[in-house]
mmCIF file of N, CA and C in Angstrom:
data_model
loop_
_atom_site.group_PDB
_atom_site.id
_atom_site.type_symbol
_atom_site.label_atom_id
_atom_site.label_comp_id
_atom_site.label_asym_id
_atom_site.label_seq_id
_atom_site.Cartn_x
_atom_site.Cartn_y
_atom_site.Cartn_z
ATOM 1 N N MET U 1 -24.392 -1.908 103.111
ATOM 2 C CA MET U 1 -24.766 -2.278 101.766
ATOM 3 C C MET U 1 -24.670 -3.725 101.088
ATOM 4 N N LYS U 2 -24.827 -3.724 100.441
ATOM 5 C CA LYS U 2 -25.077 -5.709 99.893
ATOM 6 C C LYS U 2 -25.298 -5.134 98.197
ATOM 7 N N GLY U 3 -24.488 -6.339 97.890
ATOM 8 C CA GLY U 3 -23.982 -7.023 96.486
ATOM 9 C C GLY U 3 -22.932 -5.982 95.944
ATOM 10 N N PRO U 4 -22.646 -5.912 94.783
ATOM 11 C CA PRO U 4 -21.276 -5.062 93.570
ATOM 12 C C PRO U 4 -21.144 -3.995 94.584
ATOM 13 N N LEU U 5 -22.254 -3.674 95.059
ATOM 14 C CA LEU U 5 -21.559 -1.702 94.904
ATOM 15 C C LEU U 5 -21.163 -2.415 96.394
ATOM 16 N N GLY U 6 -21.744 -3.228 97.261
ATOM 17 C CA GLY U 6 -21.439 -2.772 98.764
ATOM 18 C C GLY U 6 -19.899 -3.820 98.927
ATOM 19 N N GLN U 7 -19.526 -4.693 97.815
ATOM 20 C CA GLN U 7 -18.633 -5.364 98.140
ATOM 21 C C GLN U 7 -17.020 -4.548 97.279
ATOM 22 N N LEU U 8 -18.014 -3.369 97.238
ATOM 23 C CA LEU U 8 -16.360 -2.053 96.485
ATOM 24 C C LEU U 8 -16.076 -0.980 97.473
ATOM 25 N N MET U 9 -17.518 -0.899 98.117
ATOM 26 C CA MET U 9 -17.105 0.004 98.627
ATOM 27 C C MET U 9 -16.471 -0.829 100.649
ATOM 28 N N ARG U 10 -16.539 -1.963 100.461
ATOM 29 C CA ARG U 10 -15.949 -2.364 101.702
ATOM 30 C C ARG U 10 -14.326 -2.589 101.264
ATOM 31 N N GLN U 11 -13.698 -2.955 99.785
ATOM 32 C CA GLN U 11 -12.245 -3.290 99.526
ATOM 33 C C GLN U 11 -11.652 -1.956 99.385
ATOM 34 N N ALA U 12 -12.361 -0.804 99.125
ATOM 35 C CA ALA U 12 -12.040 0.812 98.876
ATOM 36 C C ALA U 12 -12.307 1.131 100.634
ATOM 37 N N GLN U 13 -12.504 0.758 101.412
ATOM 38 C CA GLN U 13 -12.300 1.209 103.417
ATOM 39 C C GLN U 13 -10.346 0.520 103.535
ATOM 40 N N GLN U 14 -10.901 -0.922 102.396
ATOM 41 C CA GLN U 14 -9.946 -2.098 103.081
ATOM 42 C C GLN U 14 -8.866 -0.546 102.447
ATOM 43 N N VAL U 15 -8.881 -0.420 101.408
ATOM 44 C CA VAL U 15 -7.711 -0.072 100.392
ATOM 45 C C VAL U 15 -7.081 1.938 101.328
ATOM 46 N N GLN U 16 -8.539 1.626 101.513
ATOM 47 C CA GLN U 16 -7.976 3.520 102.904
ATOM 48 C C GLN U 16 -7.580 3.020 103.620
ATOM 49 N N ASP U 17 -7.505 2.109 104.657
ATOM 50 C CA ASP U 17 -6.925 1.715 105.657
ATOM 51 C C ASP U 17 -5.650 1.512 105.208
ATOM 52 N N ASN U 18 -4.892 0.738 104.492
ATOM 53 C CA ASN U 18 -3.848 0.263 103.933
ATOM 54 C C ASN U 18 -2.852 1.052 103.858
ATOM 55 N N ILE U 19 -3.549 2.593 103.278
ATOM 56 C CA ILE U 19 -3.172 3.865 102.724
ATOM 57 C C ILE U 19 -2.409 4.204 103.791
ATOM 58 N N LYS U 20 -3.933 4.689 104.874
ATOM 59 C CA LYS U 20 -3.455 5.090 106.178
ATOM 60 C C LYS U 20 -2.207 4.707 107.240
ATOM 61 N N ARG U 21 -2.123 3.291 106.792
ATOM 62 C CA ARG U 21 -0.888 2.174 107.441
ATOM 63 C C ARG U 21 0.743 2.197 107.053
ATOM 64 N N ALA U 22 0.387 2.110 105.434
ATOM 65 C CA ALA U 22 1.664 2.560 104.801
ATOM 66 C C ALA U 22 2.752 4.183 105.087
ATOM 67 N N GLN U 23 0.510 5.463 104.899
ATOM 68 C CA GLN U 23 1.382 6.442 105.494
ATOM 69 C C GLN U 23 2.024 6.514 106.970
ATOM 70 N N ASP U 24 1.588 5.801 108.012
ATOM 71 C CA ASP U 24 1.787 5.823 109.284
ATOM 72 C C ASP U 24 3.563 5.379 109.297
ATOM 73 N N GLU U 25 3.720 4.378 108.333
ATOM 74 C CA GLU U 25 5.096 3.758 108.537
ATOM 75 C C GLU U 25 6.322 4.781 107.632
ATOM 76 N N VAL U 26 5.479 5.250 106.838
ATOM 77 C CA VAL U 26 7.157 6.025 106.227
ATOM 78 C C VAL U 26 6.915 7.299 106.562
ATOM 79 N N ALA U 27 6.376 8.556 108.006
ATOM 80 C CA ALA U 27 6.515 9.110 108.917
ATOM 81 C C ALA U 27 7.263 8.790 110.053
ATOM 82 N N LYS U 28 7.719 7.202 110.278
ATOM 83 C CA LYS U 28 8.154 7.056 110.904
ATOM 84 C C LYS U 28 9.680 6.704 110.340
ATOM 85 N N LEU U 29 9.871 6.710 108.754
ATOM 86 C CA LEU U 29 11.270 5.646 108.165
ATOM 87 C C LEU U 29 11.931 7.488 108.568
ATOM 88 N N GLU U 30 13.663 6.440 108.728
ATOM 89 C CA GLU U 30 14.467 7.914 108.341
ATOM 90 C C GLU U 30 15.205 7.610 107.092
ATOM 91 N N ALA U 31 16.175 7.772 106.311
ATOM 92 C CA ALA U 31 17.269 7.972 105.660
ATOM 93 C C ALA U 31 17.753 9.042 105.682
ATOM 94 N N THR U 32 19.256 8.455 105.171
ATOM 95 C CA THR U 32 19.778 9.776 104.987
ATOM 96 C C THR U 32 20.685 9.571 103.428
ATOM 97 N N GLY U 33 20.643 10.370 103.631
ATOM 98 C CA GLY U 33 21.355 10.929 102.054
ATOM 99 C C GLY U 33 23.257 10.890 102.079
ATOM 100 N N GLU U 34 23.861 10.942 100.790
ATOM 101 C CA GLU U 34 25.288 11.853 101.487
ATOM 102 C C GLU U 34 25.794 12.467 99.842
ATOM 103 N N SER U 35 26.423 13.061 99.872
ATOM 104 C CA SER U 35 27.487 13.805 98.875
ATOM 105 C C SER U 35 29.328 14.092 99.147
ATOM 106 N N GLY U 36 29.079 14.170 98.084
ATOM 107 C CA GLY U 36 30.932 14.587 98.067
ATOM 108 C C GLY U 36 31.378 13.218 98.980
ATOM 109 N N ALA U 37 31.687 11.882 98.991
ATOM 110 C CA ALA U 37 32.047 10.950 99.154
ATOM 111 C C ALA U 37 32.262 11.216 100.279
ATOM 112 N N GLY U 38 30.957 10.854 101.052
ATOM 113 C CA GLY U 38 30.386 11.106 102.347
ATOM 114 C C GLY U 38 30.772 12.138 103.270
ATOM 115 N N MET U 39 31.415 13.639 102.159
ATOM 116 C CA MET U 39 31.656 14.685 103.076
ATOM 117 C C MET U 39 30.417 14.650 103.992
ATOM 118 N N VAL U 40 29.068 14.985 102.818
ATOM 119 C CA VAL U 40 28.496 14.853 104.472
ATOM 120 C C VAL U 40 26.763 14.335 104.115
ATOM 121 N N ARG U 41 26.662 14.404 104.955
ATOM 122 C CA ARG U 41 25.666 13.187 105.379
ATOM 123 C C ARG U 41 24.347 13.831 105.774
ATOM 124 N N VAL U 42 22.837 13.549 105.216
ATOM 125 C CA VAL U 42 21.722 14.834 106.305
ATOM 126 C C VAL U 42 20.888 12.919 106.160
ATOM 127 N N THR U 43 19.800 12.944 107.236
ATOM 128 C CA THR U 43 19.203 12.064 107.746
ATOM 129 C C THR U 43 17.822 13.470 108.022
ATOM 130 N N LEU U 44 16.676 12.291 106.915
ATOM 131 C CA LEU U 44 15.491 13.030 106.995
ATOM 132 C C LEU U 44 14.689 11.973 107.988
ATOM 133 N N ASP U 45 13.431 12.630 107.877
ATOM 134 C CA ASP U 45 12.590 11.597 108.743
ATOM 135 C C ASP U 45 11.417 11.062 107.787
ATOM 136 N N GLY U 46 9.631 10.650 107.857
ATOM 137 C CA GLY U 46 9.990 10.109 106.051
ATOM 138 C C GLY U 46 8.328 10.952 106.398
ATOM 139 N N LYS U 47 8.606 12.525 107.288
ATOM 140 C CA LYS U 47 8.151 14.002 106.115
ATOM 141 C C LYS U 47 9.740 14.931 106.134
ATOM 142 N N HIS U 48 10.316 14.224 106.116
ATOM 143 C CA HIS U 48 10.806 14.799 105.293
ATOM 144 C C HIS U 48 11.891 16.014 106.224
ATOM 145 N N GLN U 49 11.204 15.670 107.305
ATOM 146 C CA GLN U 49 12.655 16.863 107.670
ATOM 147 C C GLN U 49 13.434 16.715 108.404
ATOM 148 N N ALA U 50 14.736 17.155 108.547
ATOM 149 C CA ALA U 50 15.499 17.313 108.843
ATOM 150 C C ALA U 50 16.268 16.808 110.012
ATOM 151 N N ARG U 51 16.096 15.484 109.987
ATOM 152 C CA ARG U 51 17.216 14.992 111.571
ATOM 153 C C ARG U 51 18.285 15.497 112.249
ATOM 154 N N LYS U 52 19.026 15.189 110.995
ATOM 155 C CA LYS U 52 20.438 14.847 111.800
ATOM 156 C C LYS U 52 21.886 15.919 109.981
ATOM 157 N N VAL U 53 22.685 16.051 110.374
ATOM 158 C CA VAL U 53 22.979 16.485 109.417
ATOM 159 C C VAL U 53 25.011 16.404 110.266
ATOM 160 N N GLU U 54 25.865 15.926 109.748
ATOM 161 C CA GLU U 54 26.708 15.699 109.714
ATOM 162 C C GLU U 54 27.892 15.786 109.077
ATOM 163 N N ILE U 55 28.956 16.722 108.632
ATOM 164 C CA ILE U 55 30.012 18.085 107.941
ATOM 165 C C ILE U 55 30.813 16.750 108.136
ATOM 166 N N ALA U 56 32.122 16.055 107.631
ATOM 167 C CA ALA U 56 33.156 15.636 107.785
ATOM 168 C C ALA U 56 34.140 16.948 107.791
ATOM 169 N N PRO U 57 35.475 16.994 109.392
ATOM 170 C CA PRO U 57 36.144 18.620 108.686
ATOM 171 C C PRO U 57 36.692 18.244 107.316
ATOM 172 N N ALA U 58 36.916 17.329 106.834
ATOM 173 C CA ALA U 58 37.656 17.865 105.442
ATOM 174 C C ALA U 58 36.694 19.196 104.550
ATOM 175 N N ALA U 59 35.631 18.616 104.963
ATOM 176 C CA ALA U 59 34.284 19.297 103.433
ATOM 177 C C ALA U 59 34.847 20.965 104.106
ATOM 178 N N LEU U 60 35.046 21.406 105.594
ATOM 179 C CA LEU U 60 35.204 23.012 106.124
ATOM 180 C C LEU U 60 36.280 23.814 105.543
ATOM 181 N N GLN U 61 37.233 22.967 104.983
ATOM 182 C CA GLN U 61 37.724 23.290 104.370
ATOM 183 C C GLN U 61 37.144 24.174 102.941
ATOM 184 N N GLU U 62 36.968 23.205 101.645
ATOM 185 C CA GLU U 62 36.343 23.741 100.869
ATOM 186 C C GLU U 62 35.816 25.603 101.252
ATOM 187 N N ASP U 63 35.232 25.389 100.143
ATOM 188 C CA ASP U 63 34.432 27.309 99.804
ATOM 189 C C ASP U 63 32.742 27.006 100.012
ATOM 190 N N LYS U 64 33.066 28.190 100.414
ATOM 191 C CA LYS U 64 31.465 28.406 100.964
ATOM 192 C C LYS U 64 29.934 27.726 99.856
ATOM 193 N N GLU U 65 30.623 28.172 98.851
ATOM 194 C CA GLU U 65 29.756 27.884 98.155
ATOM 195 C C GLU U 65 29.500 25.788 97.943
ATOM 196 N N PHE U 66 30.471 25.625 97.952
ATOM 197 C CA PHE U 66 31.087 24.333 97.293
ATOM 198 C C PHE U 66 30.331 23.526 98.575
ATOM 199 N N LEU U 67 30.363 24.196 99.908
ATOM 200 C CA LEU U 67 29.488 23.883 101.056
ATOM 201 C C LEU U 67 28.280 23.297 101.304
ATOM 202 N N GLU U 68 27.747 24.214 100.605
ATOM 203 C CA GLU U 68 26.162 24.255 100.213
ATOM 204 C C GLU U 68 25.541 23.672 99.426
ATOM 205 N N ASP U 69 26.502 23.012 98.470
ATOM 206 C CA ASP U 69 26.024 22.156 97.311
ATOM 207 C C ASP U 69 26.044 21.023 97.892
ATOM 208 N N LEU U 70 27.006 20.526 99.167
ATOM 209 C CA LEU U 70 27.132 19.275 98.612
ATOM 210 C C LEU U 70 25.931 19.193 99.934
ATOM 211 N N ILE U 71 25.791 19.689 100.965
ATOM 212 C CA ILE U 71 24.373 20.037 101.999
ATOM 213 C C ILE U 71 23.358 19.572 101.367
ATOM 214 N N ALA U 72 22.755 20.514 99.894
ATOM 215 C CA ALA U 72 21.941 20.335 99.101
ATOM 216 C C ALA U 72 21.593 18.996 98.825
ATOM 217 N N ALA U 73 22.881 18.623 97.471
ATOM 218 C CA ALA U 73 22.725 17.527 97.542
ATOM 219 C C ALA U 73 22.566 16.350 98.476
ATOM 220 N N ALA U 74 22.930 15.824 99.414
ATOM 221 C CA ALA U 74 22.595 15.590 100.046
ATOM 222 C C ALA U 74 20.738 15.190 101.060
ATOM 223 N N ILE U 75 20.773 16.335 100.701
ATOM 224 C CA ILE U 75 19.190 16.635 101.286
ATOM 225 C C ILE U 75 18.814 15.948 100.123
ATOM 226 N N ASN U 76 18.886 16.124 99.036
ATOM 227 C CA ASN U 76 18.060 16.181 98.025
ATOM 228 C C ASN U 76 18.353 14.423 97.438
ATOM 229 N N ASP U 77 19.895 13.883 97.626
ATOM 230 C CA ASP U 77 19.709 11.990 98.210
ATOM 231 C C ASP U 77 18.586 11.918 99.226
ATOM 232 N N ALA U 78 18.747 12.353 100.464
ATOM 233 C CA ALA U 78 17.776 11.774 101.494
ATOM 234 C C ALA U 78 16.054 11.425 100.985
ATOM 235 N N SER U 79 15.858 12.941 100.861
ATOM 236 C CA SER U 79 14.554 13.021 100.270
ATOM 237 C C SER U 79 14.072 12.154 98.833
ATOM 238 N N GLN U 80 14.810 11.757 97.954
ATOM 239 C CA GLN U 80 14.706 10.649 96.944
ATOM 240 C C GLN U 80 14.756 9.277 97.484
ATOM 241 N N LYS U 81 15.529 8.620 98.743
ATOM 242 C CA LYS U 81 15.210 7.978 99.759
ATOM 243 C C LYS U 81 13.765 7.454 99.712
ATOM 244 N N ILE U 82 13.504 8.238 100.377
ATOM 245 C CA ILE U 82 12.560 9.243 101.380
ATOM 246 C C ILE U 82 10.784 8.229 100.326
ATOM 247 N N ASP U 83 11.440 8.857 99.021
ATOM 248 C CA ASP U 83 10.513 9.429 98.218
ATOM 249 C C ASP U 83 10.263 7.893 97.314
ATOM 250 N N ALA U 84 11.353 6.765 97.296
ATOM 251 C CA ALA U 84 10.851 5.614 96.241
ATOM 252 C C ALA U 84 10.280 4.482 97.977
ATOM 253 N N ILE U 85 10.828 5.255 99.380
ATOM 254 C CA ILE U 85 10.650 4.066 100.104
ATOM 255 C C ILE U 85 8.999 4.479 99.851
ATOM 256 N N SER U 86 8.599 6.012 100.493
ATOM 257 C CA SER U 86 6.614 5.929 100.073
ATOM 258 C C SER U 86 6.566 5.356 98.872
ATOM 259 N N LYS U 87 6.865 5.809 97.891
ATOM 260 C CA LYS U 87 6.279 4.597 96.101
ATOM 261 C C LYS U 87 6.327 3.040 96.967
ATOM 262 N N ASP U 88 6.997 2.907 96.979
ATOM 263 C CA ASP U 88 6.896 0.921 97.716
ATOM 264 C C ASP U 88 5.665 0.997 98.294
ATOM 265 N N LYS U 89 5.934 1.488 99.511
ATOM 266 C CA LYS U 89 4.940 1.234 100.401
ATOM 267 C C LYS U 89 3.435 1.748 100.044
ATOM 268 N N MET U 90 3.026 2.653 99.610
ATOM 269 C CA MET U 90 1.563 2.718 98.892
ATOM 270 C C MET U 90 1.611 1.809 97.935
ATOM 271 N N ALA U 91 2.561 1.068 96.868
ATOM 272 C CA ALA U 91 1.742 -0.280 95.410
ATOM 273 C C ALA U 91 1.513 -0.885 96.407
ATOM 274 N N ALA U 92 2.623 -1.538 97.659
ATOM 275 C CA ALA U 92 2.107 -2.479 98.569
ATOM 276 C C ALA U 92 0.355 -2.973 99.329
ATOM 277 N N ALA U 93 0.351 -1.951 98.880
ATOM 278 C CA ALA U 93 -1.235 -1.380 100.441
ATOM 279 C C ALA U 93 -2.215 -0.926 99.392
ATOM 280 N N THR U 94 -1.924 -0.526 98.775
ATOM 281 C CA THR U 94 -3.265 -0.405 96.958
ATOM 282 C C THR U 94 -3.127 -2.158 96.367
ATOM 283 N N GLY U 95 -2.058 -2.738 96.512
ATOM 284 C CA GLY U 95 -2.220 -4.056 95.815
ATOM 285 C C GLY U 95 -1.477 -3.762 94.214
ATOM 286 N N GLY U 96 -0.827 -2.770 93.764
ATOM 287 C CA GLY U 96 -0.810 -2.781 93.350
ATOM 288 C C GLY U 96 -1.484 -1.696 92.935
ATOM 289 N N MET U 97 -2.673 -2.074 92.701
ATOM 290 C CA MET U 97 -3.480 -1.038 91.760
ATOM 291 C C MET U 97 -3.650 0.292 92.045
ATOM 292 N N GLN U 98 -3.743 1.219 90.400
ATOM 293 C CA GLN U 98 -2.898 2.678 90.587
ATOM 294 C C GLN U 98 -4.632 3.279 90.147
ATOM 295 N N LEU U 99 -4.798 4.251 91.542
ATOM 296 C CA LEU U 99 -5.909 4.952 91.967
ATOM 297 C C LEU U 99 -6.017 6.099 90.697
ATOM 298 N N PRO U 100 -7.040 6.447 90.408
ATOM 299 C CA PRO U 100 -7.093 7.281 89.429
ATOM 300 C C PRO U 100 -6.374 9.148 89.987
ATOM 301 N N PRO U 101 -6.070 9.478 89.439
ATOM 302 C CA PRO U 101 -4.869 11.318 90.061
ATOM 303 C C PRO U 101 -5.859 11.997 90.896
ATOM 304 N N GLY U 102 -5.899 12.239 91.867
ATOM 305 C CA GLY U 102 -7.120 13.517 92.626
ATOM 306 C C GLY U 102 -7.763 12.500 93.588
ATOM 307 N N LEU U 103 -7.960 10.391 93.458
ATOM 308 C CA LEU U 103 -8.718 10.571 94.163
ATOM 309 C C LEU U 103 -7.496 10.015 95.011
ATOM 310 N N ASN U 104 -8.282 10.510 96.319
ATOM 311 C CA ASN U 104 -7.809 10.481 97.688
ATOM 312 C C ASN U 104 -8.510 9.280 99.205
ATOM 313 N N LEU U 105 -9.126 8.516 99.189
ATOM 314 C CA LEU U 105 -9.445 7.670 99.961
ATOM 315 C C LEU U 105 -10.648 8.356 100.713
ATOM 316 N N GLY U 106 -10.670 9.281 101.030
ATOM 317 C CA GLY U 106 -10.712 10.721 102.207
ATOM 318 C C GLY U 106 -9.522 10.657 103.376
ATOM 319 N N LEU U 107 -7.954 10.666 102.393
ATOM 320 C CA LEU U 107 -6.577 11.231 103.481
ATOM 321 C C LEU U 107 -6.505 12.350 103.473
#
């Protein structure tokens, strides 16, 4: 295609390639969340899959519900970190351009 429509299609393809590259980078990331002043640490990958859980011996002395809350908080912390990194990488991939909701450019 030639003209403005062809140029728009090329730009859309470039954005799509950039988004795919950013998604691949995010999938390879790891982020560690912690809770209880470091009593529990959880490492997630970019797909939000748990890679590592560390529980300090002092945390094992706490009651079950408290430990469960610490684990959940550490998971949430790591997840929020992955989401923030992902958002930054996607913004960079699209050149800061806001894509309309539902527009996935074939992804």
